[in-house]
PDB file of C-alpha atoms and ligand atoms in Angstrom:
ATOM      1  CA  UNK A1223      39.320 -94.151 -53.308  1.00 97.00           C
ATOM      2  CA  UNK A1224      37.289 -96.399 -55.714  1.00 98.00           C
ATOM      3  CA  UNK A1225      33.729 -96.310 -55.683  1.00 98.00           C
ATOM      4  CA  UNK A1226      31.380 -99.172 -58.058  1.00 98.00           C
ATOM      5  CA  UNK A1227      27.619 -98.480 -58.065  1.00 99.00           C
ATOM      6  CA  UNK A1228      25.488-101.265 -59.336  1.00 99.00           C
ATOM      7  CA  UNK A1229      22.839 -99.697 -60.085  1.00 99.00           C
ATOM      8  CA  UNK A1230      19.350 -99.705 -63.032  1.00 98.00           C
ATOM      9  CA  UNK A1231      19.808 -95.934 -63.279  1.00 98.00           C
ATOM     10  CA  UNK A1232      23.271 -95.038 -63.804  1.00 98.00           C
ATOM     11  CA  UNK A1233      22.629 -91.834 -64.862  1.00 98.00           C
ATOM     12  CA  UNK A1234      20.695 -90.913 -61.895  1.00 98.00           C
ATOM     13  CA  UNK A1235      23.919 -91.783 -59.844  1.00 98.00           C
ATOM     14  CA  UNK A1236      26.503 -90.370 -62.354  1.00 98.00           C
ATOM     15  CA  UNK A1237      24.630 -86.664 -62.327  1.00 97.00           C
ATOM     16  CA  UNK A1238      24.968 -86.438 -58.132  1.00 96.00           C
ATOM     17  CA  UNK A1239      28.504 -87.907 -58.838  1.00 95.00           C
ATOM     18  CA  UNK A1240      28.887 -84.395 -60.947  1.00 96.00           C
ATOM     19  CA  UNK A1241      28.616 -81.788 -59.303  1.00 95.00           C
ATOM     20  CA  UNK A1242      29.758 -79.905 -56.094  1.00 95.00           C
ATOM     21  CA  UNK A1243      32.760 -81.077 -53.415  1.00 96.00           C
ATOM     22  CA  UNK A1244      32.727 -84.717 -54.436  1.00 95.00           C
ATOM     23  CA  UNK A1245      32.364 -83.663 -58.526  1.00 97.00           C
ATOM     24  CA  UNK A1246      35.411 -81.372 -58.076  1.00 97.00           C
ATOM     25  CA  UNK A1247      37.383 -84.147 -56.376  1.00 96.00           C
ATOM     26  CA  UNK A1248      36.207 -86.288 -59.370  1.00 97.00           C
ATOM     27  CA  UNK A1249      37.903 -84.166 -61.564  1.00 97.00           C
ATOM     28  CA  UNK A1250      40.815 -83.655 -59.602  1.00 97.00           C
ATOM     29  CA  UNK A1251      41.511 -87.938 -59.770  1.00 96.00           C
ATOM     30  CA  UNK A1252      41.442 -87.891 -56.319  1.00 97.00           C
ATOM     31  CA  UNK A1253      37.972 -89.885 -56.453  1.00 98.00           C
ATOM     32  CA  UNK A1254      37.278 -92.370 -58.935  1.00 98.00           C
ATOM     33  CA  UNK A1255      33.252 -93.661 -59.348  1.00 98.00           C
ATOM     34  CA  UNK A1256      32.077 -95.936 -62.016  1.00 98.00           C
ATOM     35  CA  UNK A1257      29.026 -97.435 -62.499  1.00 98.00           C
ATOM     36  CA  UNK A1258      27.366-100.918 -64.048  1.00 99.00           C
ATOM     37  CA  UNK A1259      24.084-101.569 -65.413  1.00 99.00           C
ATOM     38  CA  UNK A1260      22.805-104.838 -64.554  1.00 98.00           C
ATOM     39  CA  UNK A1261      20.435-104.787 -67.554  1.00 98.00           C
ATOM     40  CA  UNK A1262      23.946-104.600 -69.776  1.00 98.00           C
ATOM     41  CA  UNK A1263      24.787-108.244 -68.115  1.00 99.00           C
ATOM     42  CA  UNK A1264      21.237-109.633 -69.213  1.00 98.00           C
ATOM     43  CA  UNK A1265      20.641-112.450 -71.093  1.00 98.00           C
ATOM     44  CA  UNK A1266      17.591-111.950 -73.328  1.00 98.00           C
ATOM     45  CA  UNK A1267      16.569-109.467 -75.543  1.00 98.00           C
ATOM     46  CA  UNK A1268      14.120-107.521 -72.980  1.00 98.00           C
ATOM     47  CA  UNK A1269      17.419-106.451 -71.467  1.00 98.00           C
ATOM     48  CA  UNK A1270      15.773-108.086 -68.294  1.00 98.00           C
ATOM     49  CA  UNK A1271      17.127-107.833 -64.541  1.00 98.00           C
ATOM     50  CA  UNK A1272      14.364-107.934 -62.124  1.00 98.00           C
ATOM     51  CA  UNK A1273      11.519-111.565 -62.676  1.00 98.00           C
ATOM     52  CA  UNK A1274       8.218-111.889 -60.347  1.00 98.00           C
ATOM     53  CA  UNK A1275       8.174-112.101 -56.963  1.00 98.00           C
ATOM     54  CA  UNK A1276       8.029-116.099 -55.111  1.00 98.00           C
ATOM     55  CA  UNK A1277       4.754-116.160 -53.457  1.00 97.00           C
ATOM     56  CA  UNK A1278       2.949-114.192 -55.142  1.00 95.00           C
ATOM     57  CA  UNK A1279       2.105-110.663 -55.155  1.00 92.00           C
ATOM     58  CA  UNK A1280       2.235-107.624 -56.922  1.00 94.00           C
ATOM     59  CA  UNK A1281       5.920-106.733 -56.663  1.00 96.00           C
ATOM     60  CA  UNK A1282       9.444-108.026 -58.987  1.00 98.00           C
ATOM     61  CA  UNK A1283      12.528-108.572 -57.635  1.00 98.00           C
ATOM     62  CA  UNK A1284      16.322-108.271 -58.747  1.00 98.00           C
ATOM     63  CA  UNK A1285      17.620-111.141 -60.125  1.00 98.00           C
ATOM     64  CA  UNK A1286      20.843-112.686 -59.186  1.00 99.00           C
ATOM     65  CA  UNK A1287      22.795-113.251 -62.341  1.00 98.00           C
ATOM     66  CA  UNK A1288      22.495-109.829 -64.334  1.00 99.00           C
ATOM     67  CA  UNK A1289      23.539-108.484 -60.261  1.00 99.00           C
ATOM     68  CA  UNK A1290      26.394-111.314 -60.285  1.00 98.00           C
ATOM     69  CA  UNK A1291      27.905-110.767 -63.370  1.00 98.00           C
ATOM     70  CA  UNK A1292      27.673-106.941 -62.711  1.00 99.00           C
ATOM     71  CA  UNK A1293      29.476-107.921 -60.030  1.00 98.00           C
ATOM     72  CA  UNK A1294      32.078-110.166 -62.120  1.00 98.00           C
ATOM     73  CA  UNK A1295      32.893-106.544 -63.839  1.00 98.00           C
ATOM     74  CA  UNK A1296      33.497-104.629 -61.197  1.00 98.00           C
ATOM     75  CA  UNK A1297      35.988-106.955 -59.800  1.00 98.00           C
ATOM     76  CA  UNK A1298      37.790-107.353 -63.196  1.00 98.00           C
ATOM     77  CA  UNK A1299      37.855-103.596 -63.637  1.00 98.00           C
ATOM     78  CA  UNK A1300      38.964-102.654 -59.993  1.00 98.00           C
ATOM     79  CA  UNK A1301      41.424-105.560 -59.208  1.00 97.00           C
ATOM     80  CA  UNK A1302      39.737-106.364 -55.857  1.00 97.00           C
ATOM     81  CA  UNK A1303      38.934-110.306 -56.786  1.00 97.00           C
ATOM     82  CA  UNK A1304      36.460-111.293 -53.839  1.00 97.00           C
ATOM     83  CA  UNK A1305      34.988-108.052 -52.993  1.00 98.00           C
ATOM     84  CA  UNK A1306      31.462-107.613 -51.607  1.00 98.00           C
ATOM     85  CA  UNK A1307      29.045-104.833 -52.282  1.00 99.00           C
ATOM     86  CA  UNK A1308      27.638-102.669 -49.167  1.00 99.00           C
ATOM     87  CA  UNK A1309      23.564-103.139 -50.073  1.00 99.00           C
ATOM     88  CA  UNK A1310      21.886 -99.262 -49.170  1.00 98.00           C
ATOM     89  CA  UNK A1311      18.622-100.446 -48.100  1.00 98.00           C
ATOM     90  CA  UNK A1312      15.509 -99.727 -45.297  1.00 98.00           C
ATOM     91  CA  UNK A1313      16.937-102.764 -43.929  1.00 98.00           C
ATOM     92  CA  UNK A1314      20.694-102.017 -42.902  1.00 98.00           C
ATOM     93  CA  UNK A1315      22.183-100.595 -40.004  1.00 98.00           C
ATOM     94  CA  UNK A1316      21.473 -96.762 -39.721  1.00 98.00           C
ATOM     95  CA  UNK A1317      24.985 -94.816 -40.927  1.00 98.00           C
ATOM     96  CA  UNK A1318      26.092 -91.999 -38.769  1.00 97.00           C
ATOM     97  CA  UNK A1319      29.149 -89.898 -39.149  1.00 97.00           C
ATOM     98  CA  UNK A1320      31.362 -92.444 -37.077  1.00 96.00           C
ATOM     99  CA  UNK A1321      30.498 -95.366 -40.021  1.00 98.00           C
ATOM    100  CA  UNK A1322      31.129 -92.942 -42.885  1.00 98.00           C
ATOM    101  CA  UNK A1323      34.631 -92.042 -41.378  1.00 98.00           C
ATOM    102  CA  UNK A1324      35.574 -95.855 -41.411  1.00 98.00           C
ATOM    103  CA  UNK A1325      33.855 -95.995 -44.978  1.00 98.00           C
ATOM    104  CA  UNK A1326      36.002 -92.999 -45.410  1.00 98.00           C
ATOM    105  CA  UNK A1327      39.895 -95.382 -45.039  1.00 98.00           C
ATOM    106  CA  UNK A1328      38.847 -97.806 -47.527  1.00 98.00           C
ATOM    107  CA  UNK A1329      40.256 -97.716 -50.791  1.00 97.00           C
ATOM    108  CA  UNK A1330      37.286 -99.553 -52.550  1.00 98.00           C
ATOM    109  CA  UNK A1331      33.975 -99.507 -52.219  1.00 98.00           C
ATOM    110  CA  UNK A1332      30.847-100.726 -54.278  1.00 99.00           C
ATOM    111  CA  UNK A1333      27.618 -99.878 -53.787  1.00 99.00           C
ATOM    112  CA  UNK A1334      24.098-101.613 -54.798  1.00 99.00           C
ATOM    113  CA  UNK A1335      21.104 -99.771 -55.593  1.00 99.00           C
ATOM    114  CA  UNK A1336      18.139-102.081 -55.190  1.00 98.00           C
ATOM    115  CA  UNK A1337      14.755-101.118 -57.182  1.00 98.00           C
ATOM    116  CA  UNK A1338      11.271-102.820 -56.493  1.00 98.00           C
ATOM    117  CA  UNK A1339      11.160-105.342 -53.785  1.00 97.00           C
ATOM    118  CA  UNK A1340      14.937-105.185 -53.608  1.00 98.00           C
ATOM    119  CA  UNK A1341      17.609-107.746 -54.740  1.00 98.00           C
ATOM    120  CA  UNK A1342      17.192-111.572 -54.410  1.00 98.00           C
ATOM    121  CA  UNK A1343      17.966-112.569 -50.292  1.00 98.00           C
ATOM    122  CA  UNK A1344      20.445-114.841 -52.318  1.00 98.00           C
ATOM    123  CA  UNK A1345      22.519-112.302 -53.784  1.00 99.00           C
ATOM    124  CA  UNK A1346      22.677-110.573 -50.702  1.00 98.00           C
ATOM    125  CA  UNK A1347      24.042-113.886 -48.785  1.00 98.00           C
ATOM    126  CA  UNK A1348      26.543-114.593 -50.588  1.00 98.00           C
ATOM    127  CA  UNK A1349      27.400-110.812 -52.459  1.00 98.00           C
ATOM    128  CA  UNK A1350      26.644-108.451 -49.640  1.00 99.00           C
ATOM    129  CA  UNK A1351      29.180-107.605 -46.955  1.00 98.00           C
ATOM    130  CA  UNK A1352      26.898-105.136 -45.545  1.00 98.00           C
ATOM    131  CA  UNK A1353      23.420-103.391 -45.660  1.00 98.00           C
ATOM    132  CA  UNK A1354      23.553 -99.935 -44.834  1.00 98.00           C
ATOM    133  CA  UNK A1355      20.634 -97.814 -44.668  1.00 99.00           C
ATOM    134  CA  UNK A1356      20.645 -93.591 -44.354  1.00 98.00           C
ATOM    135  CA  UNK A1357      17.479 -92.890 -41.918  1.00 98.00           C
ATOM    136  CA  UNK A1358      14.550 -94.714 -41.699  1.00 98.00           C
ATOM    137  CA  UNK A1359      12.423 -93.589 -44.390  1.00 98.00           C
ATOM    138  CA  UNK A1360      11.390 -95.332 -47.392  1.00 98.00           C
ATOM    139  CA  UNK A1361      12.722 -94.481 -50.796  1.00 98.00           C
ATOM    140  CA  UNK A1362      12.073 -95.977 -54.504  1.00 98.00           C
ATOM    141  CA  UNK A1363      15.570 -97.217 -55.132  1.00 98.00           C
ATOM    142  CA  UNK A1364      18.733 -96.936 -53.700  1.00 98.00           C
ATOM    143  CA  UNK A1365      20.471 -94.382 -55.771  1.00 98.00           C
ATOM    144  CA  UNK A1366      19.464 -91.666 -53.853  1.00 98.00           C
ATOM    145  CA  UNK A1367      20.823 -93.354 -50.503  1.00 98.00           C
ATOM    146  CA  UNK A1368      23.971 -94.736 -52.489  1.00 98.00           C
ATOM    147  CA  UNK A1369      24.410 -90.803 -53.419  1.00 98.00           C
ATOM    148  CA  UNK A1370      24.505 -90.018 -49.907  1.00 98.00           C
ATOM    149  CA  UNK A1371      27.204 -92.632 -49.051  1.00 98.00           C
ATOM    150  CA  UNK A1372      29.277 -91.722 -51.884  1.00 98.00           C
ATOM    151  CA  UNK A1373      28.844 -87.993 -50.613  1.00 98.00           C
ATOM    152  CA  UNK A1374      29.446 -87.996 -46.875  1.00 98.00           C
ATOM    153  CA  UNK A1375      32.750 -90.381 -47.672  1.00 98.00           C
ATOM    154  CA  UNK A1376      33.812 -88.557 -50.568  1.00 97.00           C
ATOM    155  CA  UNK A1377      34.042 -85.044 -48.805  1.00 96.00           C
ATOM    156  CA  UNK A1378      36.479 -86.730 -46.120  1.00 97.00           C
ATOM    157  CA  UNK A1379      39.370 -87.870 -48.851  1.00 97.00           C
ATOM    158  CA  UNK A1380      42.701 -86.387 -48.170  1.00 96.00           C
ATOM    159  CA  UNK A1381      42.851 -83.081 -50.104  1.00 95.00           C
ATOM    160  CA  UNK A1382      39.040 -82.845 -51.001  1.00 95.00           C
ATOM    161  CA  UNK A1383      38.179 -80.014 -48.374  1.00 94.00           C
ATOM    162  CA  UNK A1384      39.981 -76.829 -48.218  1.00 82.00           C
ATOM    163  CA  UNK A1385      40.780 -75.130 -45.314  1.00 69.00           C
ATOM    164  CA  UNK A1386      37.533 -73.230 -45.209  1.00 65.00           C
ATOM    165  CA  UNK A1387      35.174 -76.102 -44.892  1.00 68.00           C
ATOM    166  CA  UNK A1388      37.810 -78.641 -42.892  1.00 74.00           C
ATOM    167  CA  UNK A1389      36.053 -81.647 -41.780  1.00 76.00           C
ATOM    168  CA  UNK A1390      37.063 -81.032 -38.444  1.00 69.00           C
ATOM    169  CA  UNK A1391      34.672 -77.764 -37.852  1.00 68.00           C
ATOM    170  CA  UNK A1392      32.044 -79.728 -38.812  1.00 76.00           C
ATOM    171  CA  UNK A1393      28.759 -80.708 -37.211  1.00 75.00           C
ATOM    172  CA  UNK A1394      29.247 -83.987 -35.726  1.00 83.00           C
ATOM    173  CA  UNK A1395      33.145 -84.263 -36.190  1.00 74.00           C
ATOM    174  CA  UNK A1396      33.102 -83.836 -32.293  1.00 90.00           C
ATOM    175  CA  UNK A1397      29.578 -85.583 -31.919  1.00 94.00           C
ATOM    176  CA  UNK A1398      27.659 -82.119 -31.485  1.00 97.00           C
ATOM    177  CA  UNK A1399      25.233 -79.786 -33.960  1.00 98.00           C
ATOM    178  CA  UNK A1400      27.039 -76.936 -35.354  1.00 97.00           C
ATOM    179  CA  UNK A1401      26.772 -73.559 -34.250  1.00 98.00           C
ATOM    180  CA  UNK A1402      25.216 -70.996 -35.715  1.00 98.00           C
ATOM    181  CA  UNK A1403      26.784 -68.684 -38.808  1.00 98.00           C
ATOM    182  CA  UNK A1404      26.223 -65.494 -39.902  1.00 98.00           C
ATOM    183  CA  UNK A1405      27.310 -63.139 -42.837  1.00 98.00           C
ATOM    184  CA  UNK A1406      26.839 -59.233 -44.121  1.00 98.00           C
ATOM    185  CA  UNK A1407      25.252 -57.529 -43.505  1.00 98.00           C
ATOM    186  CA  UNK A1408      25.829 -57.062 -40.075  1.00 98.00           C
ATOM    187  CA  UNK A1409      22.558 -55.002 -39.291  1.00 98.00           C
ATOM    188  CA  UNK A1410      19.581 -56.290 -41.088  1.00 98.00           C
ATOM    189  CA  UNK A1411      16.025 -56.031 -40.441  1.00 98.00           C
ATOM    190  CA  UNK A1412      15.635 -59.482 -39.277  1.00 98.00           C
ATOM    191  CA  UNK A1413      18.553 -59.114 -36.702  1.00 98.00           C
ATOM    192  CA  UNK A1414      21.555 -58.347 -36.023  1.00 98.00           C
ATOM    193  CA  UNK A1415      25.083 -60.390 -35.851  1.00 98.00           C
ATOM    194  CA  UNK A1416      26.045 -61.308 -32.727  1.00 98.00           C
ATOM    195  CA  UNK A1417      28.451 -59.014 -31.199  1.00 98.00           C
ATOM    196  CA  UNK A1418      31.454 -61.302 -30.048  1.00 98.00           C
ATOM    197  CA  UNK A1419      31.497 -62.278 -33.861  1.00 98.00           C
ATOM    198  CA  UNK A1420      32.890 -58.847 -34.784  1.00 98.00           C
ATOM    199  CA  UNK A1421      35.087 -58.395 -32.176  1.00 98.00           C
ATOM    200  CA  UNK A1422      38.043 -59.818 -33.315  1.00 98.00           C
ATOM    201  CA  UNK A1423      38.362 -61.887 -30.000  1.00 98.00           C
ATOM    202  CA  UNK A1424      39.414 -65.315 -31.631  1.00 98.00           C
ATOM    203  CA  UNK A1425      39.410 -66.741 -27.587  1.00 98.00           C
ATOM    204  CA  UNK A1426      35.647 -65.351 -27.399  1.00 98.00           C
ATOM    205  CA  UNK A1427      34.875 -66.215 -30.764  1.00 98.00           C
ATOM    206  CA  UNK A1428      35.859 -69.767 -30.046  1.00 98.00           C
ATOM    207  CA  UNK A1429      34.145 -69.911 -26.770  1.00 98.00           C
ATOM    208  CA  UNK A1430      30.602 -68.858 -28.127  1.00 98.00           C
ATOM    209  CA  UNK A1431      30.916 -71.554 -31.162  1.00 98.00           C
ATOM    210  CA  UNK A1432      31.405 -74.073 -28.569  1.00 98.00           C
ATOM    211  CA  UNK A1433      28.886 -72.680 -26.052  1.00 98.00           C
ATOM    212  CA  UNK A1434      25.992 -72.258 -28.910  1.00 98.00           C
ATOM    213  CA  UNK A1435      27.437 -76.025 -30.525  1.00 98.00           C
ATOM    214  CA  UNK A1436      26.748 -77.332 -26.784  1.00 98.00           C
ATOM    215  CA  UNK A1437      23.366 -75.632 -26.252  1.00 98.00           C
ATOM    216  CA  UNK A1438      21.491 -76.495 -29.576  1.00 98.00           C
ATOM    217  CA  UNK A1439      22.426 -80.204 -28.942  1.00 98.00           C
ATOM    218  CA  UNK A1440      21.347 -80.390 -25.721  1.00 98.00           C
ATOM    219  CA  UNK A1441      18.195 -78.658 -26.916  1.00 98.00           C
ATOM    220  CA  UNK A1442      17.426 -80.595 -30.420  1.00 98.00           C
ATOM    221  CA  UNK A1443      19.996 -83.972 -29.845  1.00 98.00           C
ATOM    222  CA  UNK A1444      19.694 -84.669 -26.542  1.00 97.00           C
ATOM    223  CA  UNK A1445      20.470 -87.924 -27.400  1.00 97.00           C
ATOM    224  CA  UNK A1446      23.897 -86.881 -28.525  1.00 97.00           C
ATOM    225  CA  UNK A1447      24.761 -85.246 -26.117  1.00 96.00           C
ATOM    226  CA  UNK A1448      25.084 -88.843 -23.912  1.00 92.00           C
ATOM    227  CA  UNK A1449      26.957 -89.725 -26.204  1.00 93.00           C
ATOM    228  CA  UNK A1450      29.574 -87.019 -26.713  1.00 95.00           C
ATOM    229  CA  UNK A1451      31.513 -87.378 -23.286  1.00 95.00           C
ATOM    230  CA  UNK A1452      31.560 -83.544 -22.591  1.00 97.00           C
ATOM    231  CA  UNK A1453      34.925 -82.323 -20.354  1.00 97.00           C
ATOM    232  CA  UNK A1454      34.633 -79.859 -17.819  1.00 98.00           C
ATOM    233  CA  UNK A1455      35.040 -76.630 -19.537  1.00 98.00           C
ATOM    234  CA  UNK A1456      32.473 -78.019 -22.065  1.00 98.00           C
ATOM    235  CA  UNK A1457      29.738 -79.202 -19.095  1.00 98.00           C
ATOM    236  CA  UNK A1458      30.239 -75.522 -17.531  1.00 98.00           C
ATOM    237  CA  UNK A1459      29.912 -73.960 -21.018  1.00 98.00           C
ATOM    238  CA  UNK A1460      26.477 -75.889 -21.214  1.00 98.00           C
ATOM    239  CA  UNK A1461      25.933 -74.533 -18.022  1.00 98.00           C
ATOM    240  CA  UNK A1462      25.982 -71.369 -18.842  1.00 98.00           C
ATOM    241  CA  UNK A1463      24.249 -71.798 -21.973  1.00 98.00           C
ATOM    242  CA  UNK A1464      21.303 -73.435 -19.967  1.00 98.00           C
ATOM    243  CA  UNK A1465      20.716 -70.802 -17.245  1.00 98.00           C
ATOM    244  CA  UNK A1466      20.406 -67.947 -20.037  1.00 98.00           C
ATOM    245  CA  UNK A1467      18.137 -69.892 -21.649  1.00 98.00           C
ATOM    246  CA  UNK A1468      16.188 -70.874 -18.751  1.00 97.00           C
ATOM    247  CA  UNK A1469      16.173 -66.515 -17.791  1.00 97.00           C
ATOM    248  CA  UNK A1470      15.133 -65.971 -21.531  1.00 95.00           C
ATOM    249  CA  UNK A1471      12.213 -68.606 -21.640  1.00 93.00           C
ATOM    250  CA  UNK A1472      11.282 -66.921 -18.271  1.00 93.00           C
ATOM    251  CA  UNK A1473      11.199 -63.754 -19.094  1.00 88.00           C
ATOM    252  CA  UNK A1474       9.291 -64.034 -22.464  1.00 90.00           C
ATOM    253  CA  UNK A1475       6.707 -65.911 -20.834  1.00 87.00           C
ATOM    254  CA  UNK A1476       6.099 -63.143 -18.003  1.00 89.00           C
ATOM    255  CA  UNK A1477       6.481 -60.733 -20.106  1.00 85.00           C
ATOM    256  CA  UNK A1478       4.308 -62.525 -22.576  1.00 71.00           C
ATOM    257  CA  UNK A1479       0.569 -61.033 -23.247  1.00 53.00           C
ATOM    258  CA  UNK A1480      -1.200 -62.465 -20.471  1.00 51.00           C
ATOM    259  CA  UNK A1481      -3.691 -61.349 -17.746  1.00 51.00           C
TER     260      UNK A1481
HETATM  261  C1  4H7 B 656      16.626-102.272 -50.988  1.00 76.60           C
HETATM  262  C2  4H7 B 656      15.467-102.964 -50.712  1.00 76.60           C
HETATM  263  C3  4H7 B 656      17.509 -97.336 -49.018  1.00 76.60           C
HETATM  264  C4  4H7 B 656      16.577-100.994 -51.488  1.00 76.60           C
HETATM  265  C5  4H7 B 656      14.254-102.382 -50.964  1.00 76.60           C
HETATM  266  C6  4H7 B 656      16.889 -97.812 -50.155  1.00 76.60           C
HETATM  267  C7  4H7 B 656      15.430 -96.499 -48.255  1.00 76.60           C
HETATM  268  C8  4H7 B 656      16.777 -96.684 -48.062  1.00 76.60           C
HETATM  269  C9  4H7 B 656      15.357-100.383 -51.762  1.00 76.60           C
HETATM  270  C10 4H7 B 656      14.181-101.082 -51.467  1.00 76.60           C
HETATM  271  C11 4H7 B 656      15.517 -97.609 -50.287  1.00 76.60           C
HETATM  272  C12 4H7 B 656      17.447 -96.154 -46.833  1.00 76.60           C
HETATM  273  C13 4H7 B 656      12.531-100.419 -53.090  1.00 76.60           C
HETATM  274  C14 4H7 B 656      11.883-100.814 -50.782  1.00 76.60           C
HETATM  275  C15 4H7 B 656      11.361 -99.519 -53.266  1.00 76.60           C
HETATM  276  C16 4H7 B 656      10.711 -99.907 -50.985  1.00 76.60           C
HETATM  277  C17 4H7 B 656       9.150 -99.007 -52.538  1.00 76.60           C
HETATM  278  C18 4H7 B 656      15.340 -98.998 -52.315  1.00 76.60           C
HETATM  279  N1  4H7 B 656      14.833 -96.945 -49.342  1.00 76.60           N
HETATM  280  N2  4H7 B 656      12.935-100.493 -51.723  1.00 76.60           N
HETATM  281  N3  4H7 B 656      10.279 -99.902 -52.378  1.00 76.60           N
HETATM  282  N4  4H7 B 656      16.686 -95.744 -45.840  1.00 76.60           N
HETATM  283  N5  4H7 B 656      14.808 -98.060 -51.362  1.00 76.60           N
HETATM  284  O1  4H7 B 656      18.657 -96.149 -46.776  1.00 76.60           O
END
């Protein structure tokens, strides 16, 4: 895969682009990021890429033709002649693991990183495909959102994960929160490891993932839980989960330091 960021701080973008899973992979050639400056497509001497804001106000705004000659590069450079950039902004539609996985099949992306009041609603019109946005929270600019994209979809190319950390045990892969993990030592002040974990049972093992994957969702993402169609071994699982917590919650509460 091919990923373009537009962005007024390439370096910002190029040091998350370093480092860890999607670095590695970076390395490896099996993900290729570049990045463009529209203050390099300028046309005066200030280097300038952003002008004042119609209607008054504080704020500046990204200007079209430093963004649309950017553009003009990255089309040149990645042989994809009418391709649109995906605009990370408060505005777009939320990403969730589902989008990222479609992300995830293209072979060429590019991403725009808006700073200020954001890019020019013309640009957008006629340059954006799509505006995605990562949680709704406010950030300065969009390089730390574009990092997140570039991220989530870069851990999922074929041959980026090993084994260890497949995509498929992950958190969401099967629309629930992961499970709990633990490592030595086994007795510790603060606890100990749960004893089907060092029993060797892989059927057990498997079973108490699932059970403890099923019962933190339904107790911090109960709204993913609609969503994640349980089957019948899974809804009895939950079951089970809910009735020990339900004895637990009772039981600390009468044993609890009351009258
Ligand atoms: C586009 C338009 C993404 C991008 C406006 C980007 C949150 C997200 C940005 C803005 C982002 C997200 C510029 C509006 C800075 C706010 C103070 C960059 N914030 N900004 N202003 N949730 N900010 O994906």
């Amino acid at each position: 895969m091919r990923i373009d960021v537009i962005t007024l701080f390439p370096d910002f973008v190029e040091s998350c682009a370093k480092v860890g899973v999607v670095g590695r992979a970076r390395e490896r050639g099996l993900i290729e990021i570049a990045t463009w400056n529209p203050r390099d497509f300028a046309s005066d001497n200030y280097r300038s890429a952003d002008d004042r804001c119609y209607g008054g106000g504080p704020g500046v705004v990204m200007m079209i033709d430093p963004l649309r000659k950017a553009l003009d590069s990255v089309r040149r450079a990645s042989g994809s002649e009418h391709g649109k950039a995906i605009y990370v902004s408060p505005q777009g539609a939320r990403l969730d693991q589902a989008k990222v996985e479609a992300l995830a099949k293209r072979d060429h992306l590019i991403l725009l990183c808006g700073r200020y009041e954001g890019v020019d609603e013309r640009f957008i019109e006629h340059a954006v495909e799509e505006e995605i946005s990562v949680g709704d929270y406010v950030l300065s600019g969009g390089e730390l959102a574009a990092a997140i994209v570039i991220d989530a979809v870069g851990r999922l190319q074929d041959g980026v994960l090993h084994d260890a950390q497949s995509a498929q045990q992950d958190s969401f892969s099967d629309g629930l929160l992961d499970c709990p993990h633990y490592t030595r030592p086994e007795h510790h002040d603060w606890g100990v490891v749960p004893a089907v974990l060092t029993s060797g049972d892989h059927a057990a093992i498997a079973r108490w993932r699932m059970k403890q994957s099923l019962g933190r969702t339904w107790l911090r993402r109960p709204d993913l839980l609609e969503q994640a169609g349980l089957d019948k071994k899974q809804r009895a699982l939950l079951d089970e989960f809910r009735r020990e917590h339900e004895e637990k919650t009772t039981h600390d509460r009468d044993s609890g330091s009351g009258e």
